[in-house]
Short mmCIF file of C-alpha atoms in Angstrom, two decimals:
data_model
loop_
_atom_site.label_atom_id
_atom_site.label_comp_id
_atom_site.label_asym_id
_atom_site.label_seq_id
_atom_site.Cartn_x
_atom_site.Cartn_y
_atom_site.Cartn_z
CA MET A 80 201.05 194.08 102.13
CA HIS A 81 204.64 194.40 100.85
CA ASN A 82 204.11 193.43 97.04
CA ARG A 83 202.43 197.21 96.06
CA PRO A 84 204.53 198.67 93.80
CA TYR A 85 204.55 202.21 95.31
CA PRO A 86 203.87 203.16 99.23
CA HIS A 87 200.87 205.15 100.19
CA ARG A 88 199.91 206.58 103.17
CA VAL A 89 196.77 205.83 105.40
CA VAL A 90 195.60 207.48 108.34
CA LEU A 91 193.91 205.27 110.65
CA PRO A 92 192.59 205.82 114.16
CA ALA A 93 194.60 206.02 117.16
CA ARG A 94 196.03 202.42 117.95
CA PRO A 95 199.23 200.22 119.01
CA PRO A 96 201.73 200.12 116.17
CA LEU A 97 200.92 197.55 113.63
CA THR A 98 203.46 194.91 112.82
CA THR A 99 204.36 192.92 110.48
CA PRO A 100 204.06 189.24 111.05
CA THR A 101 207.48 188.32 110.13
CA SER A 102 209.58 191.24 111.44
CA ARG A 103 207.28 192.42 114.25
CA ARG A 104 208.53 195.81 113.58
CA PRO A 105 206.42 198.65 114.04
CA MET A 106 205.16 200.01 110.86
CA THR A 107 204.32 203.69 112.25
CA ASP A 108 207.05 205.90 112.12
CA HIS A 109 205.98 209.18 113.27
CA PRO A 110 202.49 209.89 115.14
CA ALA A 111 200.42 212.74 114.21
CA ALA A 112 200.17 215.55 116.67
CA SER A 113 195.88 215.30 116.44
CA GLY A 114 195.97 211.75 117.88
CA GLU A 115 196.15 209.95 114.46
CA GLN A 116 198.51 207.76 113.21
CA THR A 117 200.66 207.76 109.93
CA ALA A 118 201.11 204.06 108.64
CA VAL A 119 203.53 203.43 105.66
CA VAL A 120 204.30 200.38 103.81
CA ARG A 121 207.19 199.39 102.25
CA ALA A 122 208.16 200.81 98.67
CA GLY A 123 208.47 198.25 95.63
CA ALA A 124 211.11 198.29 93.19
CA ARG A 125 209.22 200.72 90.48
CA TRP A 126 208.97 203.40 93.21
CA MET A 127 213.07 203.25 94.04
CA THR A 128 213.74 203.29 90.30
CA VAL A 129 211.78 206.21 89.38
CA PHE A 130 213.21 207.70 92.50
CA THR A 131 216.80 207.03 91.72
CA LEU A 132 216.20 208.41 88.00
CA ALA A 133 214.90 211.70 89.76
CA TRP A 134 217.93 212.30 91.59
CA LEU A 135 220.38 210.73 88.82
CA ALA A 136 218.53 214.01 86.76
CA ILE A 137 219.08 216.35 89.14
CA TRP A 138 222.60 215.61 90.12
CA THR A 139 223.65 215.55 86.54
CA VAL A 140 222.45 219.05 85.94
CA GLN A 141 223.25 220.38 89.18
CA LEU A 142 227.09 219.04 89.13
CA THR A 143 228.23 218.92 85.66
CA PRO A 144 228.60 222.80 85.17
CA VAL A 145 230.20 223.04 88.82
CA GLN A 146 232.74 220.68 87.62
CA LEU A 147 233.24 221.08 84.09
CA LEU A 148 231.01 223.96 82.17
CA LEU A 149 231.23 226.37 84.46
CA PRO A 150 234.66 226.59 85.21
CA LEU A 151 235.38 226.15 80.95
CA GLN A 152 232.99 229.06 80.77
CA LEU A 153 234.91 231.56 83.18
CA ASP A 154 238.52 230.53 82.50
CA THR A 155 240.68 232.92 82.05
CA PRO A 156 244.19 233.54 80.34
CA GLU A 157 247.31 232.04 82.16
CA ASP A 158 248.58 235.22 82.91
CA ASP A 159 245.19 236.28 84.75
CA TRP A 160 244.05 232.81 85.67
CA ILE A 161 243.47 233.74 89.57
CA ARG A 162 240.51 236.24 88.10
CA GLY A 163 238.45 233.09 86.53
CA VAL A 164 238.96 230.94 89.84
CA VAL A 165 237.67 234.27 91.54
CA SER A 166 234.89 234.61 88.68
CA SER A 167 234.03 231.01 89.06
CA GLY A 168 233.90 231.21 93.36
CA LEU A 169 231.64 234.02 93.11
CA VAL A 170 229.02 232.62 90.72
CA LEU A 171 228.89 229.05 92.25
CA GLY A 172 228.29 231.35 95.54
CA VAL A 173 225.78 233.80 94.30
CA GLY A 174 223.46 230.03 93.18
CA GLY A 175 224.39 228.53 96.57
CA LEU A 176 222.95 231.51 98.25
CA ALA A 177 219.35 231.18 96.29
CA GLY A 178 219.29 227.35 96.79
CA ILE A 179 219.54 228.21 100.45
CA VAL A 180 216.58 230.37 100.52
CA ALA A 181 214.79 228.58 97.79
CA GLY A 182 214.91 224.90 99.35
CA PRO A 183 213.36 225.52 102.97
CA VAL A 184 210.74 227.91 101.08
CA ALA A 185 209.79 225.52 98.62
CA GLY A 186 209.56 223.02 101.28
CA ALA A 187 207.34 224.67 103.92
CA LEU A 188 204.71 225.78 101.14
CA SER A 189 204.35 222.59 99.97
CA ASP A 190 203.92 221.00 103.45
CA ARG A 191 201.14 223.83 103.93
CA ALA A 192 199.12 222.64 100.77
CA GLY A 193 194.91 222.51 101.26
CA ALA A 194 193.59 219.31 102.41
CA GLY A 195 192.48 216.85 99.42
CA ARG A 196 195.65 219.22 97.48
CA ARG A 197 199.07 217.43 96.21
CA ARG A 198 201.84 218.73 98.28
CA ARG A 199 204.89 217.28 96.15
CA ARG A 200 204.30 216.87 92.98
CA PRO A 201 203.58 220.87 92.07
CA TRP A 202 206.76 221.73 93.33
CA ALA A 203 208.87 218.90 91.84
CA LEU A 204 207.53 219.70 88.52
CA GLY A 205 207.86 223.49 88.49
CA GLY A 206 210.84 222.94 90.11
CA VAL A 207 212.34 220.76 87.29
CA LEU A 208 210.99 223.13 84.48
CA LEU A 209 212.59 226.41 86.07
CA THR A 210 215.81 224.71 85.94
CA ALA A 211 215.67 223.83 82.41
CA ALA A 212 214.55 226.81 81.00
CA CYS A 213 217.79 228.75 82.94
CA LEU A 214 220.01 226.13 81.71
CA VAL A 215 219.51 226.80 78.32
CA VAL A 216 219.73 230.95 79.35
CA THR A 217 222.98 230.04 81.17
CA GLY A 218 224.74 228.47 78.08
CA PHE A 219 224.06 231.71 76.04
CA ALA A 220 225.16 233.94 78.74
CA GLU A 221 228.63 235.45 77.79
CA GLU A 222 229.75 237.89 80.95
CA PRO A 223 230.44 236.43 84.30
CA TRP A 224 227.20 238.82 85.72
CA GLY A 225 225.11 237.17 83.17
CA VAL A 226 226.33 233.91 83.81
CA GLY A 227 225.72 234.34 87.80
CA LEU A 228 222.11 235.66 87.24
CA ALA A 229 220.95 232.44 84.73
CA TRP A 230 223.00 230.28 87.55
CA LEU A 231 220.77 231.48 89.93
CA GLY A 232 217.90 230.57 88.78
CA VAL A 233 219.20 227.06 88.31
CA SER A 234 220.02 226.84 91.35
CA VAL A 235 216.56 227.88 92.42
CA GLY A 236 214.62 225.16 90.51
CA VAL A 237 217.09 222.52 91.70
CA ALA A 238 216.06 223.80 95.26
CA MET A 239 212.74 223.73 94.28
CA SER A 240 212.94 219.86 92.73
CA SER A 241 215.34 218.87 95.36
CA ALA A 242 213.12 219.75 98.52
CA ALA A 243 209.91 218.18 97.08
CA PHE A 244 211.85 214.77 96.30
CA THR A 245 213.63 214.33 99.46
CA ALA A 246 210.47 214.62 101.27
CA LEU A 247 209.00 211.77 100.00
CA ILE A 248 211.64 209.77 101.80
CA ALA A 249 210.19 211.17 105.17
CA ASP A 250 206.27 210.92 103.88
CA GLN A 251 206.48 207.56 102.05
CA LEU A 252 209.12 204.90 103.60
CA PRO A 253 209.57 203.19 106.64
CA SER A 254 212.96 203.32 108.80
CA THR A 255 213.86 200.67 107.59
CA GLN A 256 214.16 201.44 103.68
CA ARG A 257 215.29 205.64 104.71
CA GLY A 258 218.91 204.01 104.16
CA ALA A 259 217.75 202.44 100.36
CA ALA A 260 216.61 205.37 99.35
CA SER A 261 219.46 207.60 100.56
CA ALA A 262 221.64 205.53 98.86
CA ALA A 263 220.21 206.49 95.77
CA VAL A 264 220.57 209.93 96.42
CA GLY A 265 224.05 209.50 97.35
CA SER A 266 224.90 206.84 94.58
CA SER A 267 223.17 209.22 91.90
CA GLN A 268 225.28 212.29 92.64
CA ALA A 269 228.48 210.35 92.01
CA VAL A 270 227.12 208.57 88.45
CA GLY A 271 225.29 212.05 87.56
CA ILE A 272 228.92 213.58 87.51
CA VAL A 273 230.14 210.99 85.60
CA LEU A 274 227.44 210.92 82.82
CA GLY A 275 227.38 214.41 82.68
CA VAL A 276 231.09 215.17 82.50
CA GLY A 277 231.27 211.93 80.57
CA LEU A 278 228.73 212.88 77.78
CA VAL A 279 230.69 216.46 77.25
CA VAL A 280 233.68 215.12 77.02
CA LEU A 281 233.24 212.02 74.90
CA LEU A 282 230.79 213.52 72.58
CA GLY A 283 233.07 216.78 72.21
CA LEU A 284 230.62 219.12 73.02
CA GLY A 285 231.11 222.83 73.30
CA VAL A 286 229.82 224.74 76.34
CA ARG A 287 226.51 226.16 74.95
CA ASP A 288 225.82 222.72 73.51
CA GLY A 289 226.62 221.00 76.99
CA TYR A 290 224.03 223.37 78.90
CA LEU A 291 221.41 222.08 76.18
CA LEU A 292 221.89 218.87 76.33
CA LEU A 293 221.54 218.96 80.41
CA ALA A 294 218.51 221.14 79.95
CA ALA A 295 216.98 218.31 77.83
CA ILE A 296 217.80 215.60 80.37
CA ILE A 297 216.13 217.46 83.11
CA ALA A 298 213.27 218.39 81.65
CA VAL A 299 212.31 214.73 79.90
CA VAL A 300 213.36 212.92 82.91
CA GLY A 301 212.59 215.21 85.90
CA SER A 302 209.20 215.92 84.55
CA ALA A 303 208.51 212.21 84.28
CA ALA A 304 209.48 211.11 87.05
CA ALA A 305 207.66 214.06 89.38
CA LEU A 306 204.17 212.99 87.01
CA LEU A 307 205.38 209.00 88.29
CA LEU A 308 205.78 209.32 91.65
CA PRO A 309 202.89 208.97 93.78
CA ASP A 310 201.70 212.28 95.60
CA PRO A 311 198.80 211.51 97.22
CA PRO A 312 196.57 214.21 98.49
CA ALA A 313 197.45 215.92 101.72
CA PRO A 314 195.15 214.45 104.95
CA ALA A 315 193.65 217.37 107.13
CA SER A 316 195.28 215.46 109.77
CA LEU A 317 198.73 217.36 108.43
CA VAL A 318 197.42 220.82 107.43
CA ARG A 319 196.29 221.78 110.80
CA HIS A 320 198.91 223.85 112.00
CA GLU A 321 198.94 225.92 115.01
CA ARG A 322 198.55 229.82 114.59
CA ALA A 323 201.80 230.47 116.67
CA ARG A 324 204.42 227.87 115.16
CA HIS A 325 207.59 229.61 115.20
CA PRO A 326 209.16 229.30 111.66
CA LEU A 327 212.31 228.39 112.85
CA ALA A 328 211.22 225.27 115.63
CA PHE A 329 213.09 222.64 114.57
CA LEU A 330 216.57 224.95 116.00
CA ARG A 331 215.16 224.45 119.28
CA ASP A 332 215.80 220.53 118.69
CA ARG A 333 218.91 220.00 119.92
CA ASP A 334 219.99 216.97 118.11
CA PHE A 335 218.41 217.99 114.87
CA ALA A 336 220.71 221.59 115.33
CA TRP A 337 223.65 219.19 115.79
CA MET A 338 222.94 217.33 113.28
CA LEU A 339 222.26 220.04 110.64
CA SER A 340 225.29 222.05 111.84
CA GLY A 341 227.88 218.95 111.15
CA ARG A 342 225.92 218.26 108.06
CA LEU A 343 226.62 221.78 106.97
CA VAL A 344 230.65 222.11 107.81
CA THR A 345 231.19 218.49 106.82
CA ASN A 346 229.55 219.68 103.11
CA ILE A 347 231.70 222.94 102.97
CA GLY A 348 234.60 220.33 103.53
CA ASN A 349 233.65 218.15 100.42
CA ALA A 350 232.92 221.62 98.32
CA LEU A 351 236.65 222.86 99.11
CA GLY A 352 237.77 219.82 98.05
CA THR A 353 236.15 219.16 94.73
CA ALA A 354 234.35 222.87 93.36
CA LEU A 355 237.88 223.82 92.02
CA PHE A 356 239.63 220.56 90.89
CA LEU A 357 239.75 221.48 87.39
CA PHE A 358 241.38 224.64 88.43
CA TYR A 359 243.66 222.84 90.29
CA LEU A 360 244.54 220.22 87.21
CA LEU A 361 245.07 223.67 85.21
CA HIS A 362 246.85 225.62 87.29
CA GLY A 363 248.29 223.72 90.47
CA LEU A 364 249.57 220.71 88.23
CA ASN A 365 250.14 222.91 84.92
CA GLN A 366 247.97 220.54 82.89
CA ASP A 367 247.00 221.78 79.40
CA THR A 368 243.74 222.10 79.14
CA ALA A 369 242.50 218.68 77.16
CA THR A 370 244.82 216.74 79.52
CA ALA A 371 242.92 218.78 82.20
CA GLN A 372 239.45 217.53 81.00
CA ASP A 373 240.68 213.97 80.34
CA ASN A 374 242.07 213.82 83.69
CA LEU A 375 239.14 215.36 85.20
CA LEU A 376 236.86 212.91 83.68
CA LEU A 377 239.34 210.04 85.48
CA LEU A 378 239.36 211.61 88.47
CA ILE A 379 235.25 211.72 88.49
CA VAL A 380 235.03 207.59 87.42
CA VAL A 381 237.58 206.88 90.42
CA TYR A 382 235.52 209.21 92.46
CA THR A 383 231.82 207.55 91.22
CA VAL A 384 233.14 203.86 92.11
CA PHE A 385 234.26 204.57 95.31
CA VAL A 386 230.79 206.51 95.93
CA VAL A 387 228.44 203.97 94.71
CA LEU A 388 230.30 201.20 96.67
CA ALA A 389 230.08 203.19 100.04
CA SER A 390 226.60 204.49 99.51
CA VAL A 391 225.09 200.47 98.88
CA VAL A 392 227.25 199.29 101.52
CA THR A 393 226.68 201.56 104.24
CA GLY A 394 222.85 202.56 103.54
CA ILE A 395 222.21 198.46 103.71
CA VAL A 396 224.22 198.23 107.13
CA SER A 397 223.13 201.18 108.48
CA ASP A 398 219.05 199.84 108.02
CA ARG A 399 220.06 197.06 109.76
CA THR A 400 221.93 198.29 112.76
CA GLY A 401 220.36 201.97 113.38
CA ASP A 402 223.38 203.00 114.18
CA ARG A 403 223.45 205.82 111.26
CA ARG A 404 225.25 208.22 113.62
CA THR A 405 228.50 205.92 114.10
CA LEU A 406 228.86 205.84 110.65
CA THR A 407 228.45 209.17 109.15
CA VAL A 408 231.20 210.35 112.28
CA VAL A 409 233.37 207.71 110.33
CA ALA A 410 232.70 209.33 107.04
CA THR A 411 233.85 212.60 107.62
CA LEU A 412 237.00 210.97 108.81
CA VAL A 413 237.54 209.36 105.91
CA GLN A 414 236.58 212.60 103.38
CA ALA A 415 239.21 214.47 105.58
CA ALA A 416 242.31 212.01 104.91
CA SER A 417 241.51 212.23 101.07
CA GLY A 418 242.36 216.57 101.52
CA VAL A 419 245.31 215.61 103.43
CA VAL A 420 246.84 212.95 100.91
CA ILE A 421 246.13 215.87 97.92
CA ALA A 422 248.06 218.45 100.70
CA VAL A 423 251.02 216.28 101.50
CA VAL A 424 251.56 214.69 97.59
CA PRO A 425 250.58 217.48 95.33
CA SER A 426 250.67 214.95 92.26
CA PHE A 427 248.41 213.48 89.88
CA GLU A 428 248.73 209.87 91.19
CA ALA A 429 248.16 211.21 94.88
CA THR A 430 244.97 212.93 93.61
CA MET A 431 244.02 209.84 92.30
CA VAL A 432 244.13 208.01 95.75
CA ALA A 433 242.54 211.42 97.05
CA ALA A 434 239.30 210.96 94.95
CA ALA A 435 239.05 207.35 96.15
CA LEU A 436 239.23 208.13 99.71
CA MET A 437 236.72 211.39 98.89
CA GLY A 438 234.41 209.25 96.99
CA VAL A 439 234.07 206.58 99.93
CA GLY A 440 233.89 209.65 102.57
CA TYR A 441 231.58 211.28 100.63
CA GLY A 442 229.43 208.63 99.53
CA ALA A 443 228.98 207.12 102.99
CA PHE A 444 228.24 210.49 104.68
CA SER A 445 225.60 211.82 102.05
CA THR A 446 223.76 208.73 102.48
CA VAL A 447 223.74 207.49 106.06
CA GLY A 448 223.61 211.08 107.08
CA LEU A 449 220.76 211.99 104.84
CA ALA A 450 218.99 208.82 106.78
CA PHE A 451 219.81 209.94 110.02
CA ALA A 452 218.34 213.34 109.37
CA ALA A 453 215.05 211.69 108.29
CA ASP A 454 215.12 209.75 111.69
CA LEU A 455 215.67 212.74 113.68
CA LEU A 456 212.85 214.99 111.74
CA PRO A 457 210.78 217.05 114.33
CA ASP A 458 207.13 217.24 113.51
CA GLU A 459 205.75 215.25 110.45
CA LYS A 460 203.66 218.30 109.64
CA ASP A 461 206.88 219.71 108.51
CA HIS A 462 208.49 216.96 106.38
CA ALA A 463 209.12 218.96 103.17
CA ARG A 464 210.36 222.29 105.01
CA ASP A 465 212.81 220.37 107.59
CA LEU A 466 214.26 218.01 104.99
CA GLY A 467 214.82 221.39 102.68
CA VAL A 468 216.75 222.88 105.41
CA VAL A 469 218.93 219.18 105.28
CA THR A 470 219.34 219.54 101.72
CA VAL A 471 220.11 223.16 101.59
CA THR A 472 223.43 222.62 104.02
CA ALA A 473 224.75 221.20 100.62
CA ALA A 474 223.70 223.84 98.49
CA LEU A 475 225.11 226.36 101.56
CA GLY A 476 228.53 224.44 101.16
CA GLN A 477 228.43 225.04 97.40
CA LEU A 478 227.87 228.85 98.41
CA ILE A 479 230.61 229.22 101.09
CA GLY A 480 233.11 226.12 99.74
CA PRO A 481 234.35 227.76 96.54
CA VAL A 482 234.45 231.26 97.80
CA LEU A 483 236.22 230.13 100.54
CA GLY A 484 238.74 228.39 98.01
CA ALA A 485 238.98 231.14 95.78
CA GLY A 486 239.96 233.52 98.79
CA LEU A 487 242.87 230.60 99.98
CA VAL A 488 244.22 230.26 96.35
CA ALA A 489 244.36 233.89 96.25
CA LEU A 490 245.68 234.15 99.64
CA VAL A 491 248.67 231.53 99.13
CA GLY A 492 248.81 232.12 95.12
CA GLY A 493 248.20 228.32 95.20
CA PHE A 494 245.88 225.24 96.20
CA TRP A 495 247.63 223.48 99.26
CA LEU A 496 245.57 225.29 101.91
CA VAL A 497 242.38 224.84 100.07
CA PHE A 498 243.12 220.87 100.90
CA VAL A 499 244.25 221.65 104.14
CA ALA A 500 241.21 223.45 105.47
CA ALA A 501 239.01 220.88 103.40
CA ALA A 502 240.50 217.97 105.63
CA VAL A 503 240.00 220.10 109.08
CA LEU A 504 236.57 221.26 108.16
CA SER A 505 235.65 217.58 107.53
CA ALA A 506 237.06 216.53 111.03
CA VAL A 507 234.84 219.12 112.41
CA GLY A 508 231.75 217.88 110.74
CA GLY A 509 232.00 214.50 112.32
CA ILE A 510 232.51 216.04 115.94
CA LEU A 511 229.63 218.20 115.60
CA THR A 512 227.62 215.36 114.24
CA SER A 513 228.70 212.98 116.86
CA ARG A 514 226.85 215.55 119.46
CA ALA A 515 223.42 214.23 118.09
CA ARG A 516 221.68 211.64 120.08
CA PRO A 517 220.23 209.08 117.68
CA PRO A 518 216.39 208.06 118.34
CA ARG A 519 215.56 204.80 119.34
CA ARG A 520 214.90 202.42 116.81
#
């Protein structure tokens, strides 16, 4: 039963939970409202590998422009550099707003696929193809408004595919594997930044060629993952929805609402600490463009090493202990410490230390926090919609963080207040998360 390469869902008559001979752990995670149960078997290595590659492609094409291509594309002369920071913040804000809407909508529509139809694959495939097309358009855009409109399309495509792929965690994995799958998502985020920025910098690609490379990556890898990952037809028990069901019913769940609010605030803190990094090197530490690009890559490598380590370790620990809330709260405090370091000691060496702390904090937070969110899902019939909302909190952070950061830079004419705000918001996010009660394991 544990040797199948792919997980699958089997509809069984209502009866006591199935158990494995070795662990005697219940295999059923979500009782269906219709009186049927959904049994979930463990995913094999092949499923995990394809799932990880899907997220690696998504993070690469989403974060490489955020960290490198968009700041270079929108940078302005030294005597007017604040205008470039503001333009970059507004473009990222427009994209974040689009993702906020597109993610939950795509998830809700996929949840409501008719009986016998695929629920996740059409949205995953459509999202990656839309992302690829809009990346090409972004590369050829010249004016800030054109870049903003094209980036809006990229954000919509990423939100669509992210909602579909994220839903697979709750659809197809038992609770004892959700930490591992979330670790794949979190570590892929950091590796994706290194992969994307590293390819652009080391290959000496210009802005336009960088976007074309990213478009090719998501078109090939994303499409292959969408087609290879299993997507069983929706059973009838999961498509019978109450007519009077409120679209925001998940917010009425106290613990899910606290978790969402903490996740949102923490992601804003992370975006404040990372979205303007290139501008900080250029205008906060007064480095020339070539040096700033090289140092940005170095910082990202340091960040990535610690994200991957923290993601893997905390994912395993959370699966074994089940104490995801405590790990998530501690992670937010470590992330807050990174903002304090860089605000108190504005040097490149201190920035390296801050990058390591940010990697540990956000790596653990993104991994255990996502698994915690999957544990708290209120209704099995709305997995994709509700996890789409969870994913959108990161997009909302990308909306609010850069815009707020640009405003703080313009307010004080520097970057210190940005990192102080990042530390405060990260700590507040941990406090909010601590209010969510973990489910009984």
